[in-house]
């Protein structure tokens, strides 16, 4: 623990390289973000319409040292000011994760400070603790990212139960695959949100299905939506639908079921709060609709600002803080795993 102005503080440097963002953050005491650097590879992967794992790993390698240096310099910190290292070690692209994990091990070894490996999805959930360290349990958290769509019941730190999950595509995939069908470039989700919002798209312009999977189910299915979008695009009756109306209609079909099931899950499980997490939690319409539904149900809601919803190291650092507080440490043998369920 470092000493700063007479008070005990814990400065953690966190690293995230699980997909296509090379990110480093320095966070003091779990929620005071001193720096959060995100070197995105989005432009690089836009050329191929998606992430090519080998290209991502090479790019992480090229960026890693510079991003660490920038993370420290923006925080006004030197290596000696860092008390522990947190790193995303699972799940993700193996080659990409390895770059961050190797850097983390080297730092922990050289500085003789604790190392803790963090589950990427757990970190997405913890982005909410960056916003509000006083969140009271139990909470229901909707995790919506490029590879995940799950409703978690969280009863305490580290205590997760999945009460609903997608049976096929993730919500982020539904956004990105629909975007591709509409001719919207990668990363599609972000642009669909922007088009629908800024150009006031009509949410009812194209009729699209909502898979509810039965009245009691908290599960999701988005593969039918993708097919429906493909059919609707090919239908001459929709030839005159404006791009922003396509965007708004697709977005609404995804957001409708996410909101409905999350609120039902929260109510059924006595949650004291609803949390949003993952890249799709950056979606402005999801935020707006979830907030309105939470207000109607008398439930408070927290969502991280967009920059902490998509992949970033501040969330890794925050989750690492709670692990370290609970006494967890990893050795230099820390593994890198392409897949591992959180619950
Ligand atoms: O969490 P994340 O950054 O990476 C993964 O761990 O997957 O999530 C990326 C996903 C992509 O599918 C992207 O299109 C989606 O989040 N996304 C959005 C928005 N921002 C990112 N989807 C809808 N609206 C957004 N504003
Ligand atoms: Zn993610």
Tab-separated table of C-alpha atoms and ligand atoms in Angstrom:
chain	number	residue	atom	x	y	z
A	1	UNK	CA	0.000	0.000	0.000
A	2	UNK	CA	1.330	3.395	-0.874
A	3	UNK	CA	1.367	6.331	1.448
A	4	UNK	CA	-0.072	9.559	0.111
A	5	UNK	CA	-0.727	12.655	2.188
A	6	UNK	CA	-0.713	10.514	5.337
A	7	UNK	CA	-3.603	8.355	4.126
A	8	UNK	CA	-3.323	4.749	3.026
A	9	UNK	CA	-4.210	4.378	-0.594
A	10	UNK	CA	-3.973	1.562	-3.088
A	11	UNK	CA	-2.870	2.492	-6.591
A	12	UNK	CA	-3.555	-0.342	-9.001
A	13	UNK	CA	-2.341	-0.426	-12.577
A	14	UNK	CA	-4.695	-2.481	-14.745
A	15	UNK	CA	-4.209	-3.954	-18.203
A	16	UNK	CA	-6.825	-5.071	-20.719
A	17	UNK	CA	-5.958	-6.739	-24.052
A	18	UNK	CA	-8.645	-9.393	-24.455
A	19	UNK	CA	-9.903	-8.281	-27.866
A	20	UNK	CA	-9.080	-5.219	-29.953
A	21	UNK	CA	-8.382	-2.532	-27.364
A	22	UNK	CA	-4.970	-2.091	-25.754
A	23	UNK	CA	-5.867	-0.408	-22.504
A	24	UNK	CA	-4.085	0.629	-19.317
A	25	UNK	CA	-5.552	2.418	-16.309
A	26	UNK	CA	-4.318	3.623	-12.962
A	27	UNK	CA	-7.082	3.628	-10.364
A	28	UNK	CA	-6.728	4.702	-6.745
A	29	UNK	CA	-8.792	2.859	-4.133
A	30	UNK	CA	-11.101	1.173	-6.590
A	31	UNK	CA	-12.955	4.131	-8.038
A	32	UNK	CA	-10.664	7.140	-8.381
A	33	UNK	CA	-9.606	6.826	-12.030
A	34	UNK	CA	-6.261	8.624	-12.369
A	35	UNK	CA	-5.821	7.563	-15.986
A	36	UNK	CA	-7.601	5.378	-18.483
A	37	UNK	CA	-5.845	4.973	-21.819
A	38	UNK	CA	-7.558	3.051	-24.603
A	39	UNK	CA	-5.683	2.463	-27.863
A	40	UNK	CA	-8.415	1.144	-30.134
A	41	UNK	CA	-7.685	-1.022	-33.150
A	42	UNK	CA	-11.148	-0.407	-34.620
A	43	UNK	CA	-9.820	1.369	-37.720
A	44	UNK	CA	-7.449	-1.505	-38.421
A	45	UNK	CA	-10.207	-4.117	-38.130
A	46	UNK	CA	-12.741	-2.059	-40.086
A	47	UNK	CA	-10.785	-3.023	-43.217
A	48	UNK	CA	-11.613	-6.695	-42.626
A	49	UNK	CA	-15.104	-6.059	-41.224
A	50	UNK	CA	-14.181	-7.686	-37.907
A	51	UNK	CA	-11.306	-8.590	-35.609
A	52	UNK	CA	-8.585	-10.840	-37.073
A	53	UNK	CA	-6.992	-12.414	-33.942
A	54	UNK	CA	-3.429	-12.510	-35.259
A	55	UNK	CA	-3.597	-8.872	-36.339
A	56	UNK	CA	-4.987	-7.936	-32.898
A	57	UNK	CA	-2.119	-9.690	-31.052
A	58	UNK	CA	0.557	-8.011	-33.149
A	59	UNK	CA	-1.042	-4.629	-32.616
A	60	UNK	CA	-1.197	-5.189	-28.833
A	61	UNK	CA	2.511	-6.013	-28.889
A	62	UNK	CA	3.318	-2.817	-30.726
A	63	UNK	CA	1.185	-0.647	-28.454
A	64	UNK	CA	1.672	-2.216	-24.999
A	65	UNK	CA	4.749	-0.405	-23.708
A	66	UNK	CA	3.635	2.989	-24.990
A	67	UNK	CA	0.170	2.590	-23.460
A	68	UNK	CA	1.663	1.615	-20.084
A	69	UNK	CA	3.934	4.674	-20.222
A	70	UNK	CA	1.011	6.916	-21.078
A	71	UNK	CA	-1.185	5.408	-18.342
A	72	UNK	CA	1.493	6.264	-15.779
A	73	UNK	CA	2.246	9.697	-17.167
A	74	UNK	CA	-1.413	10.827	-17.330
A	75	UNK	CA	-1.856	9.581	-13.737
A	76	UNK	CA	1.254	11.548	-12.744
A	77	UNK	CA	2.620	8.318	-11.317
A	78	UNK	CA	5.937	6.513	-11.447
A	79	UNK	CA	6.344	2.723	-11.331
A	80	UNK	CA	7.201	3.008	-7.624
A	81	UNK	CA	3.782	4.528	-6.897
A	82	UNK	CA	1.989	1.388	-8.084
A	83	UNK	CA	0.925	-1.046	-5.355
A	84	UNK	CA	-0.504	-3.889	-7.429
A	85	UNK	CA	-1.168	-5.046	-10.997
A	86	UNK	CA	-4.540	-6.293	-12.253
A	87	UNK	CA	-4.872	-7.913	-15.666
A	88	UNK	CA	-7.639	-9.433	-17.769
A	89	UNK	CA	-6.524	-13.060	-18.182
A	90	UNK	CA	-9.834	-14.679	-19.275
A	91	UNK	CA	-11.904	-15.073	-21.428
A	92	UNK	CA	-10.769	-13.573	-24.730
A	93	UNK	CA	-8.529	-14.058	-27.748
A	94	UNK	CA	-5.607	-16.111	-26.406
A	95	UNK	CA	-2.855	-14.355	-28.339
A	96	UNK	CA	-4.261	-10.968	-27.422
A	97	UNK	CA	-4.650	-11.819	-23.721
A	98	UNK	CA	-1.090	-13.178	-23.597
A	99	UNK	CA	0.377	-9.771	-24.457
A	100	UNK	CA	-1.347	-8.096	-21.501
A	101	UNK	CA	-0.708	-10.971	-19.108
A	102	UNK	CA	3.001	-11.102	-20.000
A	103	UNK	CA	3.355	-7.365	-19.449
A	104	UNK	CA	1.496	-7.646	-16.124
A	105	UNK	CA	3.740	-10.467	-14.913
A	106	UNK	CA	6.867	-8.567	-15.905
A	107	UNK	CA	5.711	-5.493	-13.984
A	108	UNK	CA	4.638	-7.444	-10.891
A	109	UNK	CA	7.953	-9.318	-10.867
A	110	UNK	CA	10.157	-6.280	-11.436
A	111	UNK	CA	8.304	-4.076	-8.946
A	112	UNK	CA	7.778	-6.920	-6.415
A	113	UNK	CA	4.091	-6.146	-6.057
A	114	UNK	CA	0.953	-8.350	-6.063
A	115	UNK	CA	-0.582	-9.566	-9.322
A	116	UNK	CA	-4.231	-10.442	-9.756
A	117	UNK	CA	-5.929	-11.955	-12.821
A	118	UNK	CA	-9.430	-10.716	-13.586
A	119	UNK	CA	-12.329	-12.254	-15.504
A	120	UNK	CA	-13.277	-9.895	-18.328
A	121	UNK	CA	-17.037	-10.197	-17.806
A	122	UNK	CA	-16.708	-9.714	-14.063
A	123	UNK	CA	-14.793	-6.534	-14.854
A	124	UNK	CA	-17.608	-5.312	-17.103
A	125	UNK	CA	-19.950	-5.711	-14.119
A	126	UNK	CA	-17.471	-3.868	-11.861
A	127	UNK	CA	-17.458	-0.850	-14.184
A	128	UNK	CA	-20.541	0.070	-12.144
A	129	UNK	CA	-18.427	0.292	-8.972
A	130	UNK	CA	-16.273	2.902	-10.668
A	131	UNK	CA	-19.411	5.021	-10.801
A	132	UNK	CA	-20.796	4.145	-7.379
A	133	UNK	CA	-18.670	2.254	-4.822
A	134	UNK	CA	-21.637	2.096	-2.440
A	135	UNK	CA	-23.951	-0.107	-4.524
A	136	UNK	CA	-26.031	-2.315	-2.220
A	137	UNK	CA	-26.649	-6.005	-2.934
A	138	UNK	CA	-28.500	-7.910	-4.260
A	139	UNK	CA	-28.452	-6.420	-7.733
A	140	UNK	CA	-29.462	-7.665	-11.135
A	141	UNK	CA	-26.940	-6.857	-13.869
A	142	UNK	CA	-27.614	-7.114	-17.582
A	143	UNK	CA	-24.311	-7.924	-19.310
A	144	UNK	CA	-24.489	-7.216	-23.019
A	145	UNK	CA	-21.332	-7.320	-25.114
A	146	UNK	CA	-20.027	-8.645	-28.420
A	147	UNK	CA	-19.891	-12.205	-27.115
A	148	UNK	CA	-22.168	-12.176	-24.066
A	149	UNK	CA	-25.777	-11.560	-23.163
A	150	UNK	CA	-26.593	-12.620	-19.621
A	151	UNK	CA	-28.691	-11.505	-16.690
A	152	UNK	CA	-26.730	-11.971	-13.468
A	153	UNK	CA	-28.074	-11.946	-9.957
A	154	UNK	CA	-25.212	-10.589	-7.833
A	155	UNK	CA	-25.704	-11.175	-4.097
A	156	UNK	CA	-22.329	-9.895	-2.940
A	157	UNK	CA	-18.784	-9.296	-4.155
A	158	UNK	CA	-17.852	-12.318	-6.275
A	159	UNK	CA	-21.232	-14.028	-5.775
A	160	UNK	CA	-22.789	-14.470	-9.232
A	161	UNK	CA	-25.728	-16.466	-10.464
A	162	UNK	CA	-26.849	-16.466	-14.081
A	163	UNK	CA	-30.616	-16.271	-14.275
A	164	UNK	CA	-30.909	-15.681	-18.017
A	165	UNK	CA	-28.677	-15.963	-21.053
A	166	UNK	CA	-28.805	-15.895	-24.815
A	167	UNK	CA	-29.444	-19.209	-26.489
A	168	UNK	CA	-27.683	-18.106	-29.682
A	169	UNK	CA	-26.300	-14.701	-30.683
A	170	UNK	CA	-25.197	-12.054	-28.202
A	171	UNK	CA	-26.923	-8.652	-28.282
A	172	UNK	CA	-23.722	-7.073	-29.645
A	173	UNK	CA	-23.657	-9.656	-32.425
A	174	UNK	CA	-27.297	-8.871	-33.200
A	175	UNK	CA	-26.318	-5.205	-33.577
A	176	UNK	CA	-23.186	-5.923	-35.604
A	177	UNK	CA	-24.690	-8.595	-37.892
A	178	UNK	CA	-27.791	-6.485	-38.562
A	179	UNK	CA	-25.527	-3.524	-39.268
A	180	UNK	CA	-23.631	-5.557	-41.840
A	181	UNK	CA	-26.913	-6.542	-43.551
A	182	UNK	CA	-27.845	-2.854	-43.650
A	183	UNK	CA	-24.489	-1.911	-45.144
A	184	UNK	CA	-23.393	-0.080	-41.987
A	185	UNK	CA	-19.601	-0.448	-41.467
A	186	UNK	CA	-17.864	-2.057	-38.459
A	187	UNK	CA	-18.309	-1.462	-35.525
A	188	UNK	CA	-21.981	-1.578	-36.408
A	189	UNK	CA	-23.588	-1.226	-32.971
A	190	UNK	CA	-22.090	2.187	-32.326
A	191	UNK	CA	-23.178	3.540	-35.717
A	192	UNK	CA	-26.720	2.147	-35.465
A	193	UNK	CA	-27.086	3.945	-32.130
A	194	UNK	CA	-25.728	7.191	-33.613
A	195	UNK	CA	-27.864	7.076	-36.780
A	196	UNK	CA	-31.083	6.288	-34.910
A	197	UNK	CA	-30.429	9.015	-32.324
A	198	UNK	CA	-29.043	11.877	-34.368
A	199	UNK	CA	-31.389	11.455	-37.335
A	200	UNK	CA	-34.444	10.657	-35.169
A	201	UNK	CA	-35.098	7.251	-36.740
A	202	UNK	CA	-38.601	5.804	-36.647
A	203	UNK	CA	-38.617	2.740	-34.368
A	204	UNK	CA	-41.769	1.387	-36.042
A	205	UNK	CA	-40.664	1.733	-39.699
A	206	UNK	CA	-39.862	-1.966	-40.167
A	207	UNK	CA	-41.775	-4.711	-38.365
A	208	UNK	CA	-39.286	-7.065	-36.703
A	209	UNK	CA	-39.816	-10.000	-34.319
A	210	UNK	CA	-39.156	-10.110	-30.551
A	211	UNK	CA	-38.245	-13.590	-29.266
A	212	UNK	CA	-39.765	-13.859	-25.787
A	213	UNK	CA	-39.272	-17.624	-25.293
A	214	UNK	CA	-42.239	-18.000	-22.947
A	215	UNK	CA	-43.644	-15.839	-20.185
A	216	UNK	CA	-41.334	-17.193	-17.444
A	217	UNK	CA	-38.068	-17.288	-19.342
A	218	UNK	CA	-35.232	-14.841	-18.737
A	219	UNK	CA	-33.363	-16.247	-21.745
A	220	UNK	CA	-32.795	-14.435	-25.022
A	221	UNK	CA	-32.614	-15.421	-28.670
A	222	UNK	CA	-31.388	-13.022	-31.339
A	223	UNK	CA	-30.689	-15.330	-34.296
A	224	UNK	CA	-34.254	-14.971	-35.609
A	225	UNK	CA	-33.858	-11.215	-35.699
A	226	UNK	CA	-30.849	-11.495	-37.983
A	227	UNK	CA	-32.874	-13.637	-40.437
A	228	UNK	CA	-35.813	-11.249	-40.207
A	229	UNK	CA	-33.544	-8.278	-40.982
A	230	UNK	CA	-32.097	-10.135	-43.997
A	231	UNK	CA	-35.626	-10.873	-45.279
A	232	UNK	CA	-36.819	-7.321	-44.645
A	233	UNK	CA	-33.813	-5.877	-46.503
A	234	UNK	CA	-34.640	-8.092	-49.498
A	235	UNK	CA	-38.344	-7.133	-49.406
A	236	UNK	CA	-39.168	-4.542	-52.144
A	237	UNK	CA	-41.875	-3.136	-49.858
A	238	UNK	CA	-39.044	-1.688	-47.701
A	239	UNK	CA	-37.126	-0.135	-50.585
A	240	UNK	CA	-37.905	3.404	-49.437
A	241	UNK	CA	-37.123	2.965	-45.734
A	242	UNK	CA	-34.465	5.498	-44.720
A	243	UNK	CA	-31.199	4.252	-43.120
A	244	UNK	CA	-31.969	5.887	-39.765
A	245	UNK	CA	-35.393	4.193	-39.717
A	246	UNK	CA	-33.781	0.802	-40.342
A	247	UNK	CA	-31.322	1.536	-37.545
A	248	UNK	CA	-34.049	2.615	-35.108
A	249	UNK	CA	-36.255	-0.388	-35.921
A	250	UNK	CA	-33.450	-2.929	-35.416
A	251	UNK	CA	-32.277	-1.213	-32.245
A	252	UNK	CA	-35.782	-1.160	-30.783
A	253	UNK	CA	-36.283	-4.892	-31.451
A	254	UNK	CA	-33.097	-5.655	-29.472
A	255	UNK	CA	-33.706	-3.131	-26.686
A	256	UNK	CA	-37.355	-4.156	-26.134
A	257	UNK	CA	-36.519	-7.685	-24.980
A	258	UNK	CA	-33.413	-6.636	-23.024
A	259	UNK	CA	-35.438	-4.150	-20.969
A	260	UNK	CA	-38.489	-6.319	-20.477
A	261	UNK	CA	-36.574	-9.366	-19.222
A	262	UNK	CA	-34.144	-7.432	-17.028
A	263	UNK	CA	-36.950	-5.650	-15.189
A	264	UNK	CA	-38.861	-8.907	-14.716
A	265	UNK	CA	-35.723	-10.638	-13.471
A	266	UNK	CA	-34.983	-7.806	-11.031
A	267	UNK	CA	-38.510	-7.811	-9.638
A	268	UNK	CA	-38.724	-11.612	-9.389
A	269	UNK	CA	-35.407	-11.800	-7.493
A	270	UNK	CA	-35.869	-8.911	-5.085
A	271	UNK	CA	-32.998	-6.888	-6.571
A	272	UNK	CA	-32.347	-3.505	-4.956
A	273	UNK	CA	-30.866	-2.067	-8.124
A	274	UNK	CA	-30.466	-2.742	-11.841
A	275	UNK	CA	-27.000	-2.459	-13.394
A	276	UNK	CA	-25.968	-2.384	-17.038
A	277	UNK	CA	-22.619	-3.664	-18.285
A	278	UNK	CA	-20.714	-4.504	-21.477
A	279	UNK	CA	-20.229	-2.720	-24.776
A	280	UNK	CA	-23.924	-2.646	-25.678
A	281	UNK	CA	-24.628	-0.924	-22.332
A	282	UNK	CA	-23.151	2.136	-24.073
A	283	UNK	CA	-26.258	2.165	-26.282
A	284	UNK	CA	-28.190	5.382	-25.651
A	285	UNK	CA	-31.601	3.904	-26.406
A	286	UNK	CA	-31.025	0.953	-24.043
A	287	UNK	CA	-30.076	3.413	-21.302
A	288	UNK	CA	-33.075	5.618	-21.932
A	289	UNK	CA	-35.585	2.749	-22.070
A	290	UNK	CA	-34.088	0.891	-19.082
A	291	UNK	CA	-34.118	4.077	-17.004
A	292	UNK	CA	-37.792	4.674	-17.832
A	293	UNK	CA	-38.717	1.058	-17.030
A	294	UNK	CA	-36.745	1.169	-13.764
A	295	UNK	CA	-38.499	4.395	-12.782
A	296	UNK	CA	-41.873	2.793	-13.468
A	297	UNK	CA	-40.914	-0.277	-11.388
A	298	UNK	CA	-39.481	1.834	-8.547
A	299	UNK	CA	-35.996	0.398	-9.047
A	300	UNK	CA	-32.814	2.486	-8.991
A	301	UNK	CA	-30.471	1.959	-11.931
A	302	UNK	CA	-26.742	2.400	-12.520
A	303	UNK	CA	-24.949	2.300	-15.846
A	304	UNK	CA	-21.315	3.156	-16.461
A	305	UNK	CA	-20.593	6.033	-18.858
A	306	UNK	CA	-20.031	4.677	-22.415
A	307	UNK	CA	-16.242	4.828	-22.148
A	308	UNK	CA	-16.360	2.329	-19.235
A	309	UNK	CA	-18.964	0.113	-20.967
A	310	UNK	CA	-16.815	-0.870	-23.936
A	311	UNK	CA	-13.547	-2.663	-23.237
A	312	UNK	CA	-11.262	-0.661	-20.947
A	313	UNK	CA	-8.673	-1.256	-18.246
A	314	UNK	CA	-10.342	0.897	-15.567
A	315	UNK	CA	-12.993	-1.787	-15.088
A	316	UNK	CA	-10.261	-4.473	-14.838
A	317	UNK	CA	-8.503	-2.395	-12.196
A	318	UNK	CA	-11.725	-1.907	-10.223
A	319	UNK	CA	-12.529	-5.636	-10.177
A	320	UNK	CA	-8.895	-6.330	-9.243
A	321	UNK	CA	-9.218	-3.950	-6.291
A	322	UNK	CA	-12.070	-5.965	-4.774
A	323	UNK	CA	-10.147	-9.230	-5.296
A	324	UNK	CA	-7.082	-7.769	-3.595
A	325	UNK	CA	-9.233	-6.459	-0.729
A	326	UNK	CA	-10.537	-10.005	-0.298
A	327	UNK	CA	-6.929	-11.211	-0.058
A	328	UNK	CA	-6.637	-12.839	-3.468
A	329	UNK	CA	-3.258	-12.908	-5.196
A	330	UNK	CA	-2.021	-14.738	-8.261
A	331	UNK	CA	1.466	-16.062	-8.887
A	332	UNK	CA	3.598	-15.608	-11.972
A	333	UNK	CA	2.083	-18.920	-13.135
A	334	UNK	CA	-1.193	-17.089	-13.842
A	335	UNK	CA	-2.936	-18.789	-16.771
A	336	UNK	CA	-4.512	-17.248	-19.840
A	337	UNK	CA	-7.839	-18.819	-20.852
A	338	UNK	CA	-9.829	-18.333	-24.037
A	339	UNK	CA	-13.079	-19.249	-22.326
A	340	UNK	CA	-14.308	-19.550	-18.771
A	341	UNK	CA	-17.759	-19.002	-17.380
A	342	UNK	CA	-18.173	-16.538	-14.556
A	343	UNK	CA	-21.057	-18.521	-13.057
B	1	LIG	O1	-17.706	-5.216	-24.300
B	1	LIG	P1	-17.245	-4.907	-25.661
B	1	LIG	O2	-16.503	-3.620	-25.900
B	1	LIG	O3	-16.339	-6.053	-26.206
B	1	LIG	C1	-16.625	-7.378	-25.879
B	1	LIG	O4	-16.193	-7.810	-24.776
B	1	LIG	O5	-17.342	-8.005	-26.691
B	1	LIG	O6	-18.543	-4.970	-26.601
B	1	LIG	C2	-18.469	-4.770	-27.973
B	1	LIG	C3	-19.869	-4.789	-28.535
B	1	LIG	C4	-19.894	-4.741	-30.062
B	1	LIG	O7	-20.810	-5.701	-30.525
B	1	LIG	C5	-20.391	-3.320	-30.342
B	1	LIG	O8	-21.077	-3.202	-31.554
B	1	LIG	C6	-21.295	-3.082	-29.176
B	1	LIG	O9	-20.620	-3.653	-28.082
B	1	LIG	N1	-21.545	-1.657	-28.922
B	1	LIG	C7	-22.742	-1.073	-29.092
B	1	LIG	C8	-22.571	0.300	-28.779
B	1	LIG	N2	-21.265	0.498	-28.433
B	1	LIG	C9	-20.657	-0.724	-28.527
B	1	LIG	N3	-23.917	-1.591	-29.461
B	1	LIG	C10	-24.960	-0.743	-29.538
B	1	LIG	N4	-24.874	0.584	-29.277
B	1	LIG	C11	-23.720	1.150	-28.884
B	1	LIG	N5	-23.636	2.445	-28.614
B	2	LIG	ZN1	-15.883	-6.729	-23.265
